[in-house]
């Protein structure tokens, strides 16, 4: 289809992913997130980040996947793409899930959750004992659904409508579904939204024609809308609708900032683009710094270290660790596939 050439990888997408992974690592660095955040400033930052950060990642994945989704027409092409994505996403998912399951069995006294035989079965359905690995399973499942979904000139709009309905049903009508179905219902909507953006990437790029002041005003406007949404959400009779709007506005804000950064072509844009290109590596490896760090804080307390230093230090160390380990792992083909799903 002619649409398949529209969604080429652009600096803005990598910058948006870079902003997203920076927010993810920062959010995971809040040490008392699971027990109640005591610092008011970081509580606000944490709630803001968690209002859209994973929706942003799914949307960017959807933008990049649109071209492949419409290009795979035959069953042979679809199966080949599923095989490729299975290796990329499920290989590291299974490895880390089984690794952390074994570690939690050995160090059960330090684990927040009890491990049982059910835990092994749940791994197959996206409930990984390795906290952040659920995203890889969900991304693969969502990609499979999109590949198998019927395509027309309207694609992916019908899928976005259906997935939006499933999103609301999952959260208000059906409740929390088991066996990973709930995760799919919560994330398919953002993947579909990303594909719609991918289909209309040319129209999105018209923002480049706007002046810097216009783009800055747009960013300020979106920020004010976000503040209003997050302020109203706890007190409204329709919290889920505002949760949805908070995620949409967060995605819009990140894209607007990414376009502005890409045009500046400075050091910041280069750093964010680099983070975006290595976002999966950072997402995977940062876990092995931040989880022990958060566990130490929970067991020992702050040890006299200021709260801000805890958060910033965990963020910086996680990023540095991920960068170092990624460079080492990529030198070995076997490790590269097992740990990162790269060939």
PDB file of C-alpha atoms in Angstrom, residues 8 10-20 56 60 63 197 200-219 222 250-266 268-270 272-273:
ATOM      1  CA  UNK A   8       9.664   6.547   8.172  1.00  0.00           C
ATOM      2  CA  UNK A  10      12.359  10.310  12.273  1.00  0.00           C
ATOM      3  CA  UNK A  11      14.427  12.054  14.971  1.00  0.00           C
ATOM      4  CA  UNK A  12      11.253  13.219  16.685  1.00  0.00           C
ATOM      5  CA  UNK A  13      10.154   9.644  17.413  1.00  0.00           C
ATOM      6  CA  UNK A  14      13.497   8.689  18.942  1.00  0.00           C
ATOM      7  CA  UNK A  15      13.555  11.904  20.972  1.00  0.00           C
ATOM      8  CA  UNK A  16      10.029  11.156  22.233  1.00  0.00           C
ATOM      9  CA  UNK A  17      11.164   7.649  23.214  1.00  0.00           C
ATOM     10  CA  UNK A  18      14.204   9.202  24.888  1.00  0.00           C
ATOM     11  CA  UNK A  19      11.995  11.490  26.960  1.00  0.00           C
ATOM     12  CA  UNK A  20       9.796   8.501  27.747  1.00  0.00           C
ATOM     13  CA  UNK A  56       3.647   7.069  25.454  1.00  0.00           C
ATOM     14  CA  UNK A  60       5.620   5.386  19.817  1.00  0.00           C
ATOM     15  CA  UNK A  63       3.974   4.827  15.139  1.00  0.00           C
ATOM     16  CA  UNK A 197      -0.258   9.036  14.220  1.00  0.00           C
ATOM     17  CA  UNK A 200      -0.783  10.715   9.433  1.00  0.00           C
ATOM     18  CA  UNK A 201       2.883  11.440  10.087  1.00  0.00           C
ATOM     19  CA  UNK A 202       2.987  13.883   7.156  1.00  0.00           C
ATOM     20  CA  UNK A 203       0.241  15.989   8.720  1.00  0.00           C
ATOM     21  CA  UNK A 204       2.020  15.854  12.070  1.00  0.00           C
ATOM     22  CA  UNK A 205       5.191  17.100  10.437  1.00  0.00           C
ATOM     23  CA  UNK A 206       3.400  20.302   9.407  1.00  0.00           C
ATOM     24  CA  UNK A 207       4.145  21.473  12.951  1.00  0.00           C
ATOM     25  CA  UNK A 208       7.697  22.058  11.706  1.00  0.00           C
ATOM     26  CA  UNK A 209       6.370  24.937   9.620  1.00  0.00           C
ATOM     27  CA  UNK A 210       5.143  26.738  12.731  1.00  0.00           C
ATOM     28  CA  UNK A 211       7.396  29.303  14.387  1.00  0.00           C
ATOM     29  CA  UNK A 212       9.320  28.464  17.552  1.00  0.00           C
ATOM     30  CA  UNK A 213       7.133  30.823  19.560  1.00  0.00           C
ATOM     31  CA  UNK A 214       3.985  29.096  18.267  1.00  0.00           C
ATOM     32  CA  UNK A 215       5.326  25.668  19.216  1.00  0.00           C
ATOM     33  CA  UNK A 216       6.362  26.993  22.629  1.00  0.00           C
ATOM     34  CA  UNK A 217       2.862  28.375  23.214  1.00  0.00           C
ATOM     35  CA  UNK A 218       1.431  24.996  22.158  1.00  0.00           C
ATOM     36  CA  UNK A 219       3.629  23.235  24.732  1.00  0.00           C
ATOM     37  CA  UNK A 222      -0.778  21.425  26.756  1.00  0.00           C
ATOM     38  CA  UNK A 250       1.000  13.542  27.954  1.00  0.00           C
ATOM     39  CA  UNK A 251       1.624  11.929  24.567  1.00  0.00           C
ATOM     40  CA  UNK A 252       0.777  15.213  22.800  1.00  0.00           C
ATOM     41  CA  UNK A 253       3.105  17.160  25.100  1.00  0.00           C
ATOM     42  CA  UNK A 254       6.006  14.763  24.490  1.00  0.00           C
ATOM     43  CA  UNK A 255       5.563  14.893  20.700  1.00  0.00           C
ATOM     44  CA  UNK A 256       5.439  18.707  20.739  1.00  0.00           C
ATOM     45  CA  UNK A 257       8.606  18.909  22.856  1.00  0.00           C
ATOM     46  CA  UNK A 258      10.300  16.324  20.608  1.00  0.00           C
ATOM     47  CA  UNK A 259       9.593  18.350  17.468  1.00  0.00           C
ATOM     48  CA  UNK A 260      10.965  21.492  19.122  1.00  0.00           C
ATOM     49  CA  UNK A 261      14.093  19.627  20.316  1.00  0.00           C
ATOM     50  CA  UNK A 262      14.686  18.081  16.886  1.00  0.00           C
ATOM     51  CA  UNK A 263      14.700  21.501  15.271  1.00  0.00           C
ATOM     52  CA  UNK A 264      17.213  22.860  17.794  1.00  0.00           C
ATOM     53  CA  UNK A 265      19.691  20.092  16.876  1.00  0.00           C
ATOM     54  CA  UNK A 266      21.703  20.655  20.035  1.00  0.00           C
ATOM     55  CA  UNK A 268      20.072  17.817  24.398  1.00  0.00           C
ATOM     56  CA  UNK A 269      18.443  16.544  21.207  1.00  0.00           C
ATOM     57  CA  UNK A 270      21.406  14.227  20.555  1.00  0.00           C
ATOM     58  CA  UNK A 272      17.522  12.235  23.987  1.00  0.00           C
ATOM     59  CA  UNK A 273      17.759  10.647  20.538  1.00  0.00           C
TER      60      UNK A 273
END
